[in-house]
Tab-separated table of C-alpha atoms in Angstrom:
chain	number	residue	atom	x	y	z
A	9	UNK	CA	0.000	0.000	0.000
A	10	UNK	CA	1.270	3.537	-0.724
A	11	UNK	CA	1.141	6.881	0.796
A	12	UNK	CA	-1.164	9.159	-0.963
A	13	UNK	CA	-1.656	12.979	-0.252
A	14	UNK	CA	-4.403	15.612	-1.197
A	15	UNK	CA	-3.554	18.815	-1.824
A	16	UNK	CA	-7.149	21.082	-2.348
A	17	UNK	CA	-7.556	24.203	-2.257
A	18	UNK	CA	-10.475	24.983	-0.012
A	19	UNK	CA	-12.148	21.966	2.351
A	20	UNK	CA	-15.440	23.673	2.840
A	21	UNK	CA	-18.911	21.958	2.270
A	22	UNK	CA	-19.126	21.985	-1.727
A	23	UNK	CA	-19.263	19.241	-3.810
A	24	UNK	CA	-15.931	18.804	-5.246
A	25	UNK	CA	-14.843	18.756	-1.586
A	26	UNK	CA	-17.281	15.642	-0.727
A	27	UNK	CA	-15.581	14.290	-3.656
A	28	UNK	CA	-12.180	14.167	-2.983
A	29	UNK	CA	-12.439	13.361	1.211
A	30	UNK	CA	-15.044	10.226	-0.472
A	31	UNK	CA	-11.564	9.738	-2.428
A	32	UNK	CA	-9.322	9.576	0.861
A	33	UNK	CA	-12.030	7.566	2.492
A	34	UNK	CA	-12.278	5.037	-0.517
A	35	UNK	CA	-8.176	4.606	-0.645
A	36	UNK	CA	-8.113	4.300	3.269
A	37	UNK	CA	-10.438	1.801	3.579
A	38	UNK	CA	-8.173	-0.052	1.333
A	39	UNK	CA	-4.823	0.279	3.515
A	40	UNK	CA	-3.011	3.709	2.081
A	41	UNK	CA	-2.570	6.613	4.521
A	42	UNK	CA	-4.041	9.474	3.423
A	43	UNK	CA	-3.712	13.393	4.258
A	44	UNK	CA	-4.604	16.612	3.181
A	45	UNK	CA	-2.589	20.133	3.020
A	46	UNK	CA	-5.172	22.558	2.051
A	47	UNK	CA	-5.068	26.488	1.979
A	48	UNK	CA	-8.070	26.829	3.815
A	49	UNK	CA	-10.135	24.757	6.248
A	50	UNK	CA	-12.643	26.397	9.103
A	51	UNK	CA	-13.821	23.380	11.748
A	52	UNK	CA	-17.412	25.033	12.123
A	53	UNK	CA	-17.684	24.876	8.045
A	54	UNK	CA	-16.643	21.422	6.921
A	55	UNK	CA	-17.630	18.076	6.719
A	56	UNK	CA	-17.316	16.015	9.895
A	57	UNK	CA	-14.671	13.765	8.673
A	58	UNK	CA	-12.042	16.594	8.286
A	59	UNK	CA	-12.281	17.625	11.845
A	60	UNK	CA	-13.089	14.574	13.867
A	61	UNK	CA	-9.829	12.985	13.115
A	62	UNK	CA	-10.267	10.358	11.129
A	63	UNK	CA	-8.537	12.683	8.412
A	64	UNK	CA	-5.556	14.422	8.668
A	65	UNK	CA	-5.611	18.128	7.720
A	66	UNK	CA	-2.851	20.885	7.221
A	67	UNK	CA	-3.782	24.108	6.566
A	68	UNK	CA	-1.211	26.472	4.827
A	69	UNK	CA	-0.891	29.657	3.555
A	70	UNK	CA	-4.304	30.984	4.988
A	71	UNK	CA	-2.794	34.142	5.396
A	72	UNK	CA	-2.478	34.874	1.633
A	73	UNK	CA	-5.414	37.054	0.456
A	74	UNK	CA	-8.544	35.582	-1.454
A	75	UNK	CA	-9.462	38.345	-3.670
A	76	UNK	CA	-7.532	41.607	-4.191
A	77	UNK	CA	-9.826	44.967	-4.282
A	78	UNK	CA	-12.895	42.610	-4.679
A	79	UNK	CA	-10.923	41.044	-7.302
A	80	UNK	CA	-8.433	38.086	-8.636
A	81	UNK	CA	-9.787	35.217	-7.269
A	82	UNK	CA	-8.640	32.797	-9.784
A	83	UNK	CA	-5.554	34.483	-9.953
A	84	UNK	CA	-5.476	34.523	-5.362
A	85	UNK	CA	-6.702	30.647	-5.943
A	86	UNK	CA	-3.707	30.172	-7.812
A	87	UNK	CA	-1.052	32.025	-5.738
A	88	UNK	CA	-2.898	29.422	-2.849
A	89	UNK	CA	-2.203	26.270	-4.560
A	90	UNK	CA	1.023	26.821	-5.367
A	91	UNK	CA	2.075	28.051	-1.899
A	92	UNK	CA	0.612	24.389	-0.885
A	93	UNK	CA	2.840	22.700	-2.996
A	94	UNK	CA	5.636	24.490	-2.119
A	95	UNK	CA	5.630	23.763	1.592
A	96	UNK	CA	4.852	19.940	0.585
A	97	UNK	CA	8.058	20.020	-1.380
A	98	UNK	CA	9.961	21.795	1.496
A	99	UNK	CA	8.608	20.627	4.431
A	100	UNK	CA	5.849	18.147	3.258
A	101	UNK	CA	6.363	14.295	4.566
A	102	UNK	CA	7.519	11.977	1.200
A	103	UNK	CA	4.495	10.142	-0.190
A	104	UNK	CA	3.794	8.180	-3.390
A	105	UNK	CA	1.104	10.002	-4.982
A	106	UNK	CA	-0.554	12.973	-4.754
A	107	UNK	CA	-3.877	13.773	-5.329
A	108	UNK	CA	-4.435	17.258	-7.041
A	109	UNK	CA	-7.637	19.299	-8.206
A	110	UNK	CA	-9.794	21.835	-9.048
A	111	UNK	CA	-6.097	23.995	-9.438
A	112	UNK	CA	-3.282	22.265	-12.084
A	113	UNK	CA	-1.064	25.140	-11.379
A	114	UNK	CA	1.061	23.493	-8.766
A	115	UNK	CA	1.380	20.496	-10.839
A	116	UNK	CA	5.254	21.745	-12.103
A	117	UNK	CA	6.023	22.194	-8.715
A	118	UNK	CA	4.604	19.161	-7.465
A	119	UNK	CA	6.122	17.257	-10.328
A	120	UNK	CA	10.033	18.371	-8.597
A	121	UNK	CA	8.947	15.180	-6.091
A	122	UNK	CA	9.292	12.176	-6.592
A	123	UNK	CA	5.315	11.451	-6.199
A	124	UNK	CA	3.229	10.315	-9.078
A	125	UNK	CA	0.253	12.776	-9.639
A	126	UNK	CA	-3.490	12.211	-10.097
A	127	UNK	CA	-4.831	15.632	-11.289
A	128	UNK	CA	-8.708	14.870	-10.754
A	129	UNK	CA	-10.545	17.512	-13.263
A	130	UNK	CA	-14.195	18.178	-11.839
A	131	UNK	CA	-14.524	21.254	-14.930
A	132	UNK	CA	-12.275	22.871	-16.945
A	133	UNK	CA	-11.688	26.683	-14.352
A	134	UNK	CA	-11.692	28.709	-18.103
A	135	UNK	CA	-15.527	27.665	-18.714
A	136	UNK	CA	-16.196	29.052	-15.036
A	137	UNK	CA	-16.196	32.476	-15.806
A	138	UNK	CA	-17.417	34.893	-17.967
A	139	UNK	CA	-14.597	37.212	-20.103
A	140	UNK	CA	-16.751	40.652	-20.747
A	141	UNK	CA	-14.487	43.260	-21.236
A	142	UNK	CA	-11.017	43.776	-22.851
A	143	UNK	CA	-9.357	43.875	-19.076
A	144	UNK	CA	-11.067	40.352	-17.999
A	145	UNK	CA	-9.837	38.862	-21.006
A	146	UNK	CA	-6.260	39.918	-20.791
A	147	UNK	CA	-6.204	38.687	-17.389
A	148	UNK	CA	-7.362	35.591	-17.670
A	149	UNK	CA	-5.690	34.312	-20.881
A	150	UNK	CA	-2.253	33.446	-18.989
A	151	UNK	CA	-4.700	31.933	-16.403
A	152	UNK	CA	-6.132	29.836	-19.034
A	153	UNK	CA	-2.858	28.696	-20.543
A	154	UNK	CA	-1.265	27.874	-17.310
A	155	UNK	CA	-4.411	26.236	-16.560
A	156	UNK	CA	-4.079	23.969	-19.548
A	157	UNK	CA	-0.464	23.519	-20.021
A	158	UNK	CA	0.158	22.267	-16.239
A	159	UNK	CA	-3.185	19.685	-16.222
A	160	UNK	CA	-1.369	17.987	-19.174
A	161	UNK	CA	1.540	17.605	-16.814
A	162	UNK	CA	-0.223	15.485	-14.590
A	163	UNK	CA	0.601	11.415	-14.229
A	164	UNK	CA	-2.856	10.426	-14.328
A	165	UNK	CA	-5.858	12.625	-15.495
A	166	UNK	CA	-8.971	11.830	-14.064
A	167	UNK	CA	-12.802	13.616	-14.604
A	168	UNK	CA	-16.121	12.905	-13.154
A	169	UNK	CA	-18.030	11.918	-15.570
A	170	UNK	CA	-18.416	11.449	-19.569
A	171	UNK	CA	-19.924	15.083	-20.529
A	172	UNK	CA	-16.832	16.332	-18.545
A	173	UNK	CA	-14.932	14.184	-20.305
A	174	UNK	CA	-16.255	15.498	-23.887
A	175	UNK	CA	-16.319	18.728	-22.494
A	176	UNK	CA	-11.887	18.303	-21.604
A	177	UNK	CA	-11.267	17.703	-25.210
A	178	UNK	CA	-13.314	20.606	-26.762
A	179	UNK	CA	-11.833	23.198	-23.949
A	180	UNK	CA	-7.880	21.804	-24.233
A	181	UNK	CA	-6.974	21.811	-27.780
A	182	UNK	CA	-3.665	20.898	-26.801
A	183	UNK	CA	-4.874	17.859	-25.154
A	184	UNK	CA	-6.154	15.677	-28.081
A	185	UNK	CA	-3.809	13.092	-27.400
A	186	UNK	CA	-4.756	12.521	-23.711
A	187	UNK	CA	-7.330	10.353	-22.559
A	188	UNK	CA	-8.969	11.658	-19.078
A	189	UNK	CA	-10.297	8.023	-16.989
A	190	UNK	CA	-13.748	8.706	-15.641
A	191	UNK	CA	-14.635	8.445	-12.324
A	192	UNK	CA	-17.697	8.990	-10.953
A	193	UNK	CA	-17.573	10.961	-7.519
A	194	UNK	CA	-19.820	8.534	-5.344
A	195	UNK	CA	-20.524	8.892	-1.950
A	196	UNK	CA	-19.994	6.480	0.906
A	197	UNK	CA	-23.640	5.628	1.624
A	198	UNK	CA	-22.444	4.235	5.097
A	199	UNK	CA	-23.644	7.306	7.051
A	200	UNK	CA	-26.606	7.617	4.933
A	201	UNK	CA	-28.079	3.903	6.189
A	202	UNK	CA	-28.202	5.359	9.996
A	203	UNK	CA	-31.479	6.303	12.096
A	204	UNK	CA	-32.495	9.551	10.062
A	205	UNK	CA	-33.632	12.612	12.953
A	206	UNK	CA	-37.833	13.543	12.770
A	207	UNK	CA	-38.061	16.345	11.086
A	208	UNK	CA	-38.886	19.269	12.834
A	209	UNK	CA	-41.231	22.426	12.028
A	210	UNK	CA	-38.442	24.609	11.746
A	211	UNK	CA	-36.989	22.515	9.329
A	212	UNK	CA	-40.199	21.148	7.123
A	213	UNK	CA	-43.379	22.310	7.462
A	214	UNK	CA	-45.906	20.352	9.208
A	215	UNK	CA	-48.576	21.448	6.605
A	216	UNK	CA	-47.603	21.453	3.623
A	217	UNK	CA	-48.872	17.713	2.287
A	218	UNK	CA	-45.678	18.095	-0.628
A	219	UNK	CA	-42.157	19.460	0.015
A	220	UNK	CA	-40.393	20.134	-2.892
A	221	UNK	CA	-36.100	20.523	-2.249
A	222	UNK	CA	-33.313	22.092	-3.508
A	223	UNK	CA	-29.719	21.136	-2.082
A	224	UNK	CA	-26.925	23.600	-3.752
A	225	UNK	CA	-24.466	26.456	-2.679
A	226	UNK	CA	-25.513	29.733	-2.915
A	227	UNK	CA	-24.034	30.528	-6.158
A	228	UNK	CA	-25.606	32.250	-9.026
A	229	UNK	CA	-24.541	29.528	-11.489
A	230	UNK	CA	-26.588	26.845	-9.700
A	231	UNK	CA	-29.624	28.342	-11.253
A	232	UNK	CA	-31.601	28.839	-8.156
A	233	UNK	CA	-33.538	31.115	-8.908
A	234	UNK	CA	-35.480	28.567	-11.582
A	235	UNK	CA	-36.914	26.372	-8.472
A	236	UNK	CA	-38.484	29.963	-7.306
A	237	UNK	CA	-40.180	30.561	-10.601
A	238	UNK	CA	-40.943	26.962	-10.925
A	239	UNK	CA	-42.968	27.201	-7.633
A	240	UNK	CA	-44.694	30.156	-8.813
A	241	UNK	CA	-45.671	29.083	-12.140
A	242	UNK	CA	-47.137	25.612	-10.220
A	243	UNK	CA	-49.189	27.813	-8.130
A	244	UNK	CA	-50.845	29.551	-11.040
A	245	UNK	CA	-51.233	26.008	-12.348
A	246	UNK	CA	-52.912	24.686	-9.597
A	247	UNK	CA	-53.883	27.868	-6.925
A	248	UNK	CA	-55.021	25.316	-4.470
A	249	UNK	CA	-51.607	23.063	-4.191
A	250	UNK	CA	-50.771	22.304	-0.599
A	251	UNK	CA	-46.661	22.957	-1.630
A	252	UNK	CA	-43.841	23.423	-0.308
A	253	UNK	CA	-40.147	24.535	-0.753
A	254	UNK	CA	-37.223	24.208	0.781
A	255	UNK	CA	-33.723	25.229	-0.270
A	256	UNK	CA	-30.881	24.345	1.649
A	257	UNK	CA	-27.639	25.446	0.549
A	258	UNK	CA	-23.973	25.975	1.420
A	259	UNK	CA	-23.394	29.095	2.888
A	260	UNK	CA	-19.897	30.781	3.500
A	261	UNK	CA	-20.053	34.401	5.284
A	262	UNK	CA	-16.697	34.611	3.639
A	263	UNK	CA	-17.938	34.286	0.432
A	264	UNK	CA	-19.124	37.399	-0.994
A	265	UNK	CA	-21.868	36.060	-3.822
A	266	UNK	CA	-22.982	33.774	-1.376
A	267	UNK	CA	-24.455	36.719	1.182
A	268	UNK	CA	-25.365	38.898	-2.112
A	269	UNK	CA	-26.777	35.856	-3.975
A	270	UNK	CA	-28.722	35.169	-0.035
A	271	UNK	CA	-30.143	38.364	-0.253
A	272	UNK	CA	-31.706	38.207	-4.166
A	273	UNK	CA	-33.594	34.816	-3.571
A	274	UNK	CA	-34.716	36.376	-0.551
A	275	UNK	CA	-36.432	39.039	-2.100
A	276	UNK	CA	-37.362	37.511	-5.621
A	277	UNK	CA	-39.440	35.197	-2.908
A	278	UNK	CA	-40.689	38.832	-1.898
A	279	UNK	CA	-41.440	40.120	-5.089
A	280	UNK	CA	-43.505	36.829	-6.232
A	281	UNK	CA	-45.192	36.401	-2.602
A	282	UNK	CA	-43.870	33.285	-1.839
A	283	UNK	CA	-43.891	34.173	1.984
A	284	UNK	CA	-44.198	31.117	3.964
A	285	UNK	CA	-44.061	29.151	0.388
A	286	UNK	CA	-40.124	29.225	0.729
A	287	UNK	CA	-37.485	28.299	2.963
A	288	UNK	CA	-33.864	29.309	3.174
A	289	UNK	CA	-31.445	27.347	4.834
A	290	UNK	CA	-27.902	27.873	5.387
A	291	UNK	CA	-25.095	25.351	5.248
A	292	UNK	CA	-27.327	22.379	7.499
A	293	UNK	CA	-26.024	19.705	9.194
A	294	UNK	CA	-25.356	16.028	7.384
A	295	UNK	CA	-28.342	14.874	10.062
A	296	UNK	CA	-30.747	18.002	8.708
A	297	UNK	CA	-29.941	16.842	5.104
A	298	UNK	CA	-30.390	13.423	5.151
A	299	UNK	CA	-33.405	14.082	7.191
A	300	UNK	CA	-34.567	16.617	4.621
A	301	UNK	CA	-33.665	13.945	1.431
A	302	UNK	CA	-35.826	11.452	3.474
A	303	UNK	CA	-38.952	13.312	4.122
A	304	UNK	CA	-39.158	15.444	0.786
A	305	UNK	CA	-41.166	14.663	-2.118
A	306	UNK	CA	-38.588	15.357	-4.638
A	307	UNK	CA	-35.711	16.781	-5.032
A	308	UNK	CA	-35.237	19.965	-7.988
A	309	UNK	CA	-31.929	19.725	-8.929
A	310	UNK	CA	-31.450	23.221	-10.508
A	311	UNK	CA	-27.915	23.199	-12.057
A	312	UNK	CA	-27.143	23.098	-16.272
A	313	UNK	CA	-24.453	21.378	-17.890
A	314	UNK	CA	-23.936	20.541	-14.073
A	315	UNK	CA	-20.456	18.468	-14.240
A	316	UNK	CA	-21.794	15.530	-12.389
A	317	UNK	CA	-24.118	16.329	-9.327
A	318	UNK	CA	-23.402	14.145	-5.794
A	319	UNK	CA	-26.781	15.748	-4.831
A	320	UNK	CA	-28.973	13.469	-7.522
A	321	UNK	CA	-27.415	10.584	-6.344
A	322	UNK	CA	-27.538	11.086	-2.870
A	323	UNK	CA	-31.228	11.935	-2.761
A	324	UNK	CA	-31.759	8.881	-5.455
A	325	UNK	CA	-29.959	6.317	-2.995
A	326	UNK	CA	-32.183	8.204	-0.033
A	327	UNK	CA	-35.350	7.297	-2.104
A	328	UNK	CA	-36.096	10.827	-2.930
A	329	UNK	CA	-36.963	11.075	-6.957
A	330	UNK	CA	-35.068	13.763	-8.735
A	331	UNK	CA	-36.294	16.908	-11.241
A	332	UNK	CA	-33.123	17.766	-12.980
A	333	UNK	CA	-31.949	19.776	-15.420
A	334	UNK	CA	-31.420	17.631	-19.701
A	335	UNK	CA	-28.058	18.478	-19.218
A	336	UNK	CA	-24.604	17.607	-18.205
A	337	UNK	CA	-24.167	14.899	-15.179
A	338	UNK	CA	-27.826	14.266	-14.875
A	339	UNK	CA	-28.054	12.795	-18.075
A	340	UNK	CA	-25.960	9.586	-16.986
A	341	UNK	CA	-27.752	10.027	-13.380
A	342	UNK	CA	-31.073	10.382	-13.766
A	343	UNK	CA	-33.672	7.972	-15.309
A	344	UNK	CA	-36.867	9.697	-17.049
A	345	UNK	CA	-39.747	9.122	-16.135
A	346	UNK	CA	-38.411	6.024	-13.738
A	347	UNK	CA	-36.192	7.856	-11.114
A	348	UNK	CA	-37.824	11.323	-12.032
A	349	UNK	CA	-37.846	13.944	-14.466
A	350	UNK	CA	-35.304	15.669	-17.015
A	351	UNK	CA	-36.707	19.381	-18.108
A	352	UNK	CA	-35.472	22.276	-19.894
A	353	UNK	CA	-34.913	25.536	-17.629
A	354	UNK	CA	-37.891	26.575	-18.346
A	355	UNK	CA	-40.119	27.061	-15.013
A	356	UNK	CA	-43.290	26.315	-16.716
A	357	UNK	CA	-41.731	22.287	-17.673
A	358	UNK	CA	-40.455	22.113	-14.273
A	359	UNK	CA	-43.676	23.328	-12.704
A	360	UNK	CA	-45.305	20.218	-15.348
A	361	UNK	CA	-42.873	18.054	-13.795
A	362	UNK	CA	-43.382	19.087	-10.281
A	363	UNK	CA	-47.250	18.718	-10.559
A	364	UNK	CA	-46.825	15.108	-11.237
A	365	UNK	CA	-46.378	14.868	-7.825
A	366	UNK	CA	-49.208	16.942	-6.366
A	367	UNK	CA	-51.742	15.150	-8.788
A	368	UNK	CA	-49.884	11.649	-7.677
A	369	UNK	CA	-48.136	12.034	-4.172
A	370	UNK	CA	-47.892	7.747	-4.382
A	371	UNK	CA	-45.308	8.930	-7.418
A	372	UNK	CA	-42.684	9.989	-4.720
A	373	UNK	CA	-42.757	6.335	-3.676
A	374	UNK	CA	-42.495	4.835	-6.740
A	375	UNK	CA	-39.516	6.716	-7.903
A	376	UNK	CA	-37.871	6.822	-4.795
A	377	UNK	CA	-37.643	2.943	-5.107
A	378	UNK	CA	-36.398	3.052	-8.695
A	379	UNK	CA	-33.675	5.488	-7.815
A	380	UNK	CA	-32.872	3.666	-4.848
A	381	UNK	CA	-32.159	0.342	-6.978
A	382	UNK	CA	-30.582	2.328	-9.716
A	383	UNK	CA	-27.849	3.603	-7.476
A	384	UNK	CA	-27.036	0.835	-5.639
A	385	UNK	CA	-26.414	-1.194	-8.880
A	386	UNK	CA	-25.040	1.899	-10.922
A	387	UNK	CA	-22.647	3.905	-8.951
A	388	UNK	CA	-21.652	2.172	-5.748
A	389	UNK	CA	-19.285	3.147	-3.205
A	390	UNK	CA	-17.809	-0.392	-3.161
A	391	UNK	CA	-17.078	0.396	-7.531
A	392	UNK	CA	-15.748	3.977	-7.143
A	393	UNK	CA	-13.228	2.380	-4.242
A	394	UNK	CA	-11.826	-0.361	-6.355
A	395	UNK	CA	-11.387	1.883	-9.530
A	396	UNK	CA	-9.506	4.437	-7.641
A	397	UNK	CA	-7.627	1.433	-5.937
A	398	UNK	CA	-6.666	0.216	-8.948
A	399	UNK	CA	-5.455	3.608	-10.582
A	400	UNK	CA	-3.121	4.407	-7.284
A	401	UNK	CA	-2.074	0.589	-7.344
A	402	UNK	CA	-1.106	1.307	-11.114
A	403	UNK	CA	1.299	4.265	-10.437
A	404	UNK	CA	2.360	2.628	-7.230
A	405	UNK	CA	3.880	0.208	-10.121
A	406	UNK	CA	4.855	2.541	-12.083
């Protein structure tokens, strides 16, 4: 067994961070040690297994700024990663492999070790952001040749599913000749098969006969908005409709679109009164959101050309059915019309989609069991382990 080391630049609640501890989890269950060195981790915003012990966590270089006058932060996320990699080079204890993402730009750093390197590519950071203006452009093209150039460098090149897979060789032209592996980022379902809390009435609403849920950071990109305007156009569908909605998302005070984006929901729910139609969470608890995935109708999955989405397959394997976006991740996630529903963005087909369930509440059921059987025979935890095994094991030989 070998000796295998994350570097990541942020452990906070987001998806691409359940992803990659799942990843340390898998390999440890299978005999490697496993660690992290991370820029940033904060013990009251993370997942449990980063600060009960059972991984180890260095944090490094939190002192560097994040953004510079409200600016920079690819070019700050950068500057981050690559202070990481330094201090694993200087002062980092020798391992076999390391396990980069999200940021390629320590790769030529990284690659002064001795370690072979995963690079695991959850998107392509050029398609991330937008490039209006002369000034945004200039500054991010040696981003976005950095960005391309070093994720070539990598050992091993690994992406999350097949549309980000297509979606690598369209970005990186210079990449033709390199085949990214996919792996799908699946969850270890052992904490999700545990005695699930009762909900409360601050968390779902005694009254309501259907809760609709949305599980996603509070980022502008995720779409949120559309579950908002989705509820609204049901309503007009069907006045009467004892609905409804919950969105919980990840929530970092640090973060300044989270606390702006926070603020717009709040009063687009204001603007279409949707008072006491709509909740807002903040960053809950693994216990509120399996509870929440348990006792929901359905989960709307609001995302497009979402890379993969944990959230579909958590709520799937929690018997929770699944409206989704006919894009990206969902596409090799989600069955129509058997595990739940694929819809354009348009509110008024999600609304359609979401009134199957008010007309049929006994449809929850029926597609909570199909999703339940399609991810334990699909994408198991006990298949993601023994893939990723079997890459390490590979450049172990190597």
């Amino acid at each position: 067994m070998g000796k295998v080391t994350f570097i990541h630049p942020d452990l906070g609640i987001g998806g691409a961070e359940r992803a990659v501890i799942d990843a340390a989890l898998a390999l440890k269950s299978r005999g490697h040690q496993v660690e992290f060195i991370t820029a940033h981790h904060d013990p009251s915003h993370c997942f449990q297994e980063t600060k009960d012990g059972i991984l180890k966590v260095t944090v490094v270089g939190d002192w560097l700024p994040r953004r510079i006058l409200g600016r920079c932060y690819a070019l700050c996320a950068y500057i981050r990663m690559v202070f990481a990699a330094l201090y694993f080079l200087l002062f980092g204890s020798k391992c076999d492999v390391l396990f980069v993402d999200q940021i390629s730009a320590c790769i030529p750093i990284l690659k002064l070790s001795s370690s072979r390197i995963i690079f695991y590519c959850h998107f392509p950071d050029m398609l991330l952001t937008q490039r209006k203006g002369v000034w945004k452009k200039l500054y991010r093209a040696p981003i976005d040749y950095v960005e391309e150039k070093t994720t070539g460098m990598a050992d091993c090149i690994l992406v999350n599913s097949k549309f980000t897979a297509g979606v690598f060789h369209e970005t990186f032209s210079s990449l033709h000749h390199v085949q990214p592996e996919v792996l799908y980022p699946i969850p270890d379902f052992s904490g999700f098969d545990k005695p699930v809390e009762p909900p409360g009435k601050d968390l779902i609403p005694t009254e309501a006969k259907i809760c609709f849920l949305s599980i996603n950071r509070y980022e502008r990109k995720k779409n949120l908005n559309l579950a908002i305007h989705a509820l609204d156009k049901l309503l007009q569908l069907q006045p009467d409709a004892d609905v409804h909605l919950i969105m919980a998302g990840g929530y970092d005070s640090r973060v300044v679109e989270n606390v702006e984006h926070f603020s717009e929901l709040t009063l687009l729910i204001q603007q279409r009164k949707l008072e006491g139609k709509v909740t807002l969470l903040r960053s809950c608890s693994d216990s509120q959101k399996l509870t929440l995935l348990k006792h929901c109708s359905c989960l709307i999955y609001t995302p497009e050309r979402e890379h993969f989405g944990i959230v579909p397959i958590e709520a799937m394997y929690m018997k929770c059915p699944v409206i989704a976006m006919r894009s990206g991740g969902p596409l090799e996630t989600v069955s129509d019309g058997e595990t739940g529903y694929l819809c354009s963005s348009d509110p008024t087909d999600v609304a359609n989609a979401m009134l199957r369930f008010v007309k049929d509440p006994n449809l929850s059921n029926s597609f909570g069991e199909a999703g339940r059987l399609r991810v334990t025979t699909m994408f198991s935890f006990l298949s993601f382990t023994e893939k990723l095994d079997s890459i390490v094991l590979r450049l172990l030989a190597e």
